[in-house]
Amino acid sequence: MKILLLGEYSRLHNSLKEGLQKLGHQVVLIGFNDGFKNFPVDYRLYKKWDNGILKKLKVGVYKLTGFDISSYLIYLQFKKKQSLFAGYDVVQLINENTFYCNAYFEKKILDFVFKNNKKVFLLSCGTDYLNVKYCFENPEMKSIVQPYLMGKITSKNFLKVLKFRSDAYRKTHEFIYQNCKGVIASDMDYHIPLAKNSAYLGLIPNPINLEKFEFSKLVIQDKIIIFHGINQENYYSKGNDYFENALAIIQKKYANQIEIITTRSVPYATYIDSYNKAHILLDQVFAYDQGYNALEAMAKGKVVFTGAEKEFMAYYQLTERVAVNAVPNVDEIVAALSFLIENPNEIIAIGERARKFIEKEHDSVKVAAKYVAVWE
């Protein structure tokens, strides 16, 4: 098949592309490169007027006229490369706001995509209208909405999520659902809100290219190394404050037994290299399932503190831990870390199970085959 993947988020579409190509499909990836993470794309789109004096000028123009310069400039990039967006058997959108445009320009681009390709599918792998709606209606559910409701994130800094509650994005959501062939979730955090939706085609796990992540059995010689990679932009939504507070306690408690490595907002390649020697990786607390950073670390055989709730365990029929379920509670994180530090054999055992789990459920070729089956 001739396939167009639109947008990139946490390397999902890159990994899917690699799996699809191994199955013999022709694949093109167009999108932004996910900020400082700098993921590769075949044809790159750029967000312009998005910082410095130009951003201030853009905001001023928007307040006076309601015209969004950044959205218009993205639309012009699309128009210039319009032929690249047509003639595919399958197109997949990474999100309901794939092009980061306001509702008017997003719909203009999407309208062309729907009319000039055979089938278009939507991924739910990040915030979108139904996901955000569900999280606000179920505040007890672990989600990135919880730290906002706790007052840790201001409305201004939460606009990327709150925008999906607006009428404009609701209309975009409805337009996409009316025109696409169906919606696919990438993990339990997106599966749960969609479970009863008529457009929902099911959960297909995030694809991981195992060739890029060599497994190495954990060896503990001198100290247990704990890695904490922070993206400052989503500091509270990932629960990094809980991890940092827990690590401060762990550092005092086990000063001679551990080494802690912390990075802040580093490019993807640097991030991956930074945790290679680690035994334990702290990922996120507000999740039911694992995101990309966790999965890639698990592929390397690391013990990851991330989402691994009972719903996740039940879905994959797991009886033993393949990751440590992190919760927004410092004492519980400290207790979980303490147990592993005092029982290093459990670190090695979880790391081995983590790799086997990734091989079974997330191998990019197996996952790509599942996508093809659904698309067909």
XYZ file of C-alpha atoms in Angstrom:
376
model
C 0.000 0.000 0.000
C 0.913 3.621 -0.422
C 0.658 5.175 3.044
C 0.910 8.737 4.359
C 1.573 9.261 8.064
C 0.716 12.809 9.094
C 2.376 14.231 12.191
C 4.880 12.912 14.689
C 4.625 12.444 18.424
C 7.199 10.658 20.583
C 8.560 8.767 17.538
C 5.355 6.740 17.092
C 5.007 7.357 13.348
C 8.734 6.861 12.717
C 8.619 3.445 14.375
C 5.407 2.530 12.560
C 6.940 3.633 9.253
C 9.956 1.384 9.815
C 7.689 -1.583 10.539
C 5.501 -0.910 7.508
C 8.518 -0.631 5.217
C 9.750 -4.034 6.386
C 6.365 -5.400 5.309
C 6.919 -3.931 1.841
C 4.697 -0.841 1.992
C 5.553 2.579 0.570
C 5.428 5.131 3.401
C 5.792 8.914 3.583
C 5.941 10.830 6.877
C 5.072 14.536 6.902
C 4.937 16.735 9.969
C 6.730 18.731 12.601
C 9.627 17.122 14.446
C 8.071 17.344 17.945
C 9.978 20.350 19.271
C 13.358 19.881 20.903
C 13.054 16.095 20.466
C 13.902 16.632 16.790
C 12.421 13.452 15.317
C 13.076 12.927 11.596
C 10.330 13.391 8.992
C 10.413 13.023 5.204
C 8.931 16.469 4.633
C 9.064 18.884 7.516
C 6.532 21.534 8.467
C 7.590 24.493 10.608
C 5.797 26.442 13.309
C 6.709 30.059 12.661
C 6.256 33.267 14.646
C 6.254 31.055 17.732
C 8.827 32.739 19.971
C 10.513 36.045 20.730
C 9.301 39.363 19.336
C 7.455 37.698 16.455
C 5.312 35.735 18.902
C 4.421 38.930 20.769
C 3.504 40.572 17.467
C 1.431 37.527 16.484
C -0.462 37.628 19.787
C -1.112 41.350 19.303
C -2.492 40.816 15.801
C -4.682 37.968 17.074
C -6.123 40.079 19.890
C -6.915 42.935 17.506
C -8.214 40.964 14.531
C -8.700 37.311 15.521
C -6.283 36.302 12.736
C -3.701 33.623 13.634
C -0.496 34.270 11.676
C 1.166 30.956 12.663
C -1.805 28.932 11.408
C -1.845 30.880 8.158
C 1.895 30.280 7.604
C 1.457 26.534 8.226
C -1.415 26.534 5.733
C 0.856 28.221 3.146
C 3.458 25.481 3.682
C 0.734 22.908 3.059
C -0.417 24.682 -0.115
C 3.145 24.770 -1.427
C 3.502 20.987 -0.942
C -0.148 20.106 -1.574
C 0.615 17.353 -4.072
C 2.434 15.421 -1.328
C -0.829 15.127 0.621
C -2.835 13.340 -2.106
C -3.101 9.949 -3.793
C -2.602 7.514 -0.911
C -4.384 4.269 -0.081
C -4.225 5.128 3.611
C -3.591 8.340 5.530
C -3.227 8.374 9.302
C -3.522 11.509 11.442
C -1.407 11.560 14.600
C -3.979 13.694 16.421
C -7.106 15.836 16.039
C -4.792 18.856 15.794
C -2.103 17.313 13.588
C -1.122 20.625 11.975
C -1.223 22.795 15.132
C -3.496 25.237 13.305
C -6.573 26.994 14.593
C -9.874 25.331 13.694
C -10.352 27.299 10.448
C -7.018 26.431 8.808
C -6.897 22.922 10.311
C -10.238 22.138 8.667
C -9.102 23.559 5.290
C -6.096 21.215 5.264
C -8.073 18.229 6.520
C -10.812 18.788 3.949
C -8.235 18.420 1.170
C -6.771 15.294 2.795
C -10.180 13.629 3.124
C -11.177 14.421 -0.473
C -7.916 13.351 -2.127
C -7.118 10.004 -0.488
C -8.891 6.639 -0.299
C -9.013 6.142 3.481
C -8.134 8.376 6.438
C -7.760 7.112 10.001
C -7.247 8.963 13.270
C -4.914 8.042 16.111
C -5.719 8.816 19.714
C -2.270 8.954 21.284
C -2.377 12.313 23.048
C -4.898 14.870 24.168
C -7.948 15.244 21.943
C -11.569 16.300 22.405
C -12.985 13.037 23.782
C -9.923 12.211 25.872
C -9.886 15.614 27.587
C -13.659 15.549 28.058
C -13.473 12.125 29.697
C -10.609 13.121 32.008
C -12.466 16.202 33.269
C -15.650 14.178 33.752
C -13.673 11.503 35.657
C -11.232 13.504 37.815
C -10.359 10.422 39.878
C -8.779 8.859 36.771
C -4.989 9.165 36.619
C -4.372 11.662 33.824
C -2.531 14.887 33.027
C -5.715 16.728 34.026
C -5.143 15.843 37.694
C -2.162 18.170 38.341
C -4.118 20.973 36.654
C -7.079 20.350 38.965
C -4.636 20.394 41.904
C -3.616 23.916 40.884
C -0.059 22.964 39.922
C -0.483 24.094 36.317
C -1.951 27.473 35.357
C -4.639 27.738 32.691
C -2.178 29.711 30.563
C 0.351 26.869 30.700
C -2.377 24.279 30.119
C -3.817 25.783 26.943
C -2.550 22.894 24.802
C -5.003 20.694 26.682
C -7.759 23.165 27.512
C -8.172 24.183 23.862
C -9.811 20.811 23.208
C -12.695 21.886 25.458
C -13.598 24.792 23.172
C -16.455 24.806 20.652
C -14.007 25.337 17.782
C -12.086 22.129 18.555
C -15.306 20.238 19.265
C -16.419 21.112 15.727
C -13.055 19.991 14.316
C -13.412 16.744 16.263
C -16.894 16.187 14.817
C -15.665 16.979 11.296
C -12.865 14.413 11.583
C -15.148 11.720 13.000
C -17.669 12.303 10.216
C -15.012 11.867 7.522
C -12.455 9.368 8.802
C -12.838 5.593 8.622
C -12.246 5.087 12.325
C -10.127 5.800 15.394
C -7.265 3.753 16.856
C -5.888 4.110 20.404
C -2.203 3.596 21.159
C -2.500 2.608 24.835
C -4.866 2.226 27.803
C -4.950 5.950 28.588
C -6.683 6.544 25.240
C -8.490 3.208 25.045
C -10.519 3.799 28.223
C -12.227 7.055 27.050
C -12.980 5.526 23.630
C -14.142 2.073 24.696
C -17.857 2.654 23.995
C -17.471 4.940 20.967
C -18.942 3.650 17.698
C -15.986 4.976 15.649
C -13.449 3.164 17.807
C -11.522 0.396 16.023
C -9.539 -0.796 19.026
C -6.154 -0.510 20.715
C -2.967 -1.162 18.747
C 0.133 -0.942 20.987
C 2.837 1.621 20.305
C 5.398 0.228 17.824
C 9.030 -0.116 18.941
C 11.809 -0.855 16.452
C 13.715 -3.450 18.447
C 16.758 -3.169 16.193
C 17.351 0.312 17.622
C 17.160 -0.831 21.246
C 19.630 -3.526 22.151
C 18.784 -5.545 25.245
C 21.505 -5.838 27.827
C 20.898 -7.850 30.983
C 21.256 -5.566 33.962
C 24.410 -6.025 36.013
C 24.646 -4.409 39.433
C 28.239 -4.082 40.614
C 28.812 -1.050 42.803
C 25.818 1.295 42.819
C 22.246 1.159 41.578
C 21.855 3.922 38.996
C 18.549 5.800 38.821
C 17.800 8.013 35.818
C 15.272 10.864 35.828
C 14.791 12.639 32.497
C 12.742 15.830 32.808
C 10.979 17.698 30.027
C 10.521 21.075 31.693
C 7.524 21.894 29.505
C 5.430 19.088 31.021
C 7.109 18.984 34.440
C 3.940 18.715 36.515
C 1.812 16.773 34.023
C 4.353 13.925 34.174
C 4.583 14.117 37.971
C 8.244 15.080 38.058
C 7.738 16.926 41.352
C 6.813 13.611 43.025
C 9.887 11.940 41.567
C 12.244 14.751 42.619
C 10.883 14.788 46.170
C 11.168 11.010 46.368
C 14.724 11.076 45.035
C 15.757 13.615 47.687
C 14.642 11.150 50.353
C 16.236 8.179 48.589
C 19.532 10.078 48.223
C 19.745 10.589 51.988
C 18.579 7.066 52.783
C 20.876 5.199 50.386
C 23.671 7.699 49.664
C 26.365 5.044 49.331
C 24.263 2.588 47.349
C 22.880 4.692 44.519
C 23.792 7.168 41.801
C 21.160 9.554 40.434
C 21.359 11.004 36.896
C 19.014 13.866 35.980
C 18.612 15.561 32.596
C 16.354 18.479 31.632
C 14.797 19.052 28.185
C 17.558 17.440 26.144
C 17.190 16.294 22.503
C 15.903 12.767 21.972
C 19.277 11.289 20.954
C 20.967 12.778 24.032
C 18.163 11.514 26.261
C 18.517 7.944 24.984
C 22.283 7.945 25.518
C 21.944 9.472 28.979
C 20.155 6.511 30.522
C 22.120 3.675 28.927
C 23.999 2.818 32.128
C 20.943 3.207 34.378
C 19.133 0.334 36.094
C 15.973 2.271 36.974
C 14.234 4.999 34.964
C 11.582 7.371 36.352
C 9.069 8.201 33.624
C 5.634 9.451 34.740
C 2.947 9.022 37.398
C -0.296 10.200 35.763
C -0.865 7.249 33.429
C -2.423 3.793 33.181
C -0.037 2.541 30.498
C 3.437 3.292 29.161
C 4.366 6.061 26.778
C 7.320 6.022 24.412
C 10.122 6.926 26.807
C 9.059 4.091 29.084
C 8.653 1.533 26.303
C 12.043 2.257 24.767
C 13.726 1.971 28.167
C 11.869 -1.294 28.806
C 13.128 -2.559 25.436
C 16.653 -2.028 26.746
C 15.799 -4.008 29.867
C 15.435 -1.131 32.330
C 13.064 -1.059 35.290
C 10.692 1.822 34.584
C 8.449 3.721 37.003
C 5.475 4.573 34.814
C 1.822 3.736 34.233
C 1.180 0.035 34.844
C -2.241 -0.006 36.474
C -4.399 -3.085 37.060
C -6.328 -2.279 33.857
C -3.071 -2.512 31.917
C -2.108 -5.770 33.652
C -5.534 -7.254 32.895
C -5.575 -6.160 29.252
C -2.241 -7.864 28.518
C -2.997 -10.778 30.889
C 0.139 -10.176 32.946
C 0.706 -11.911 36.267
C 4.150 -10.440 37.007
C 5.354 -6.853 36.825
C 7.043 -5.676 33.637
C 7.221 -2.110 35.007
C 6.598 -0.393 38.340
C 3.234 1.357 38.560
C 4.067 4.914 39.641
C 1.420 6.867 41.550
C 1.191 10.524 42.647
C 2.367 9.788 46.176
C 5.939 10.467 47.325
C 5.852 7.891 50.138
C 4.727 5.126 47.773
C 7.445 6.004 45.243
C 10.037 5.993 48.039
C 8.767 2.607 49.245
C 8.919 1.123 45.730
C 12.442 2.448 45.132
C 13.587 1.274 48.561
C 12.303 -2.237 47.889
C 14.260 -2.452 44.629
C 17.448 -1.020 46.129
C 17.248 -3.568 48.941
C 16.307 -6.394 46.545
C 18.548 -5.918 43.484
C 17.647 -9.343 42.080
C 14.123 -8.013 41.527
C 15.588 -5.204 39.395
C 17.247 -7.771 37.137
C 14.084 -9.909 36.956
C 11.777 -7.008 36.065
C 14.249 -5.801 33.430
C 14.228 -9.206 31.727
C 10.422 -9.411 31.817
C 10.196 -5.880 30.421
C 12.188 -6.801 27.329
C 10.152 -9.967 26.725
C 6.940 -7.957 27.030
C 8.129 -5.401 24.446
C 9.157 -8.196 22.074
C 5.744 -9.829 22.391
C 3.439 -6.794 22.275
C 5.320 -3.822 20.784
C 7.626 -5.110 18.042
C 7.226 -2.581 15.214
C 6.790 -5.218 12.492
C 4.088 -7.088 14.431
C 2.374 -3.808 15.284
C 2.568 -2.584 11.677
C 0.828 -5.791 10.567
C -1.994 -5.040 13.044
C -2.386 -1.550 11.559
C -2.546 -2.955 8.042
C -5.217 -5.457 9.091
C -7.371 -2.674 10.566
C -6.820 -0.312 7.625
C -7.781 -3.026 5.137
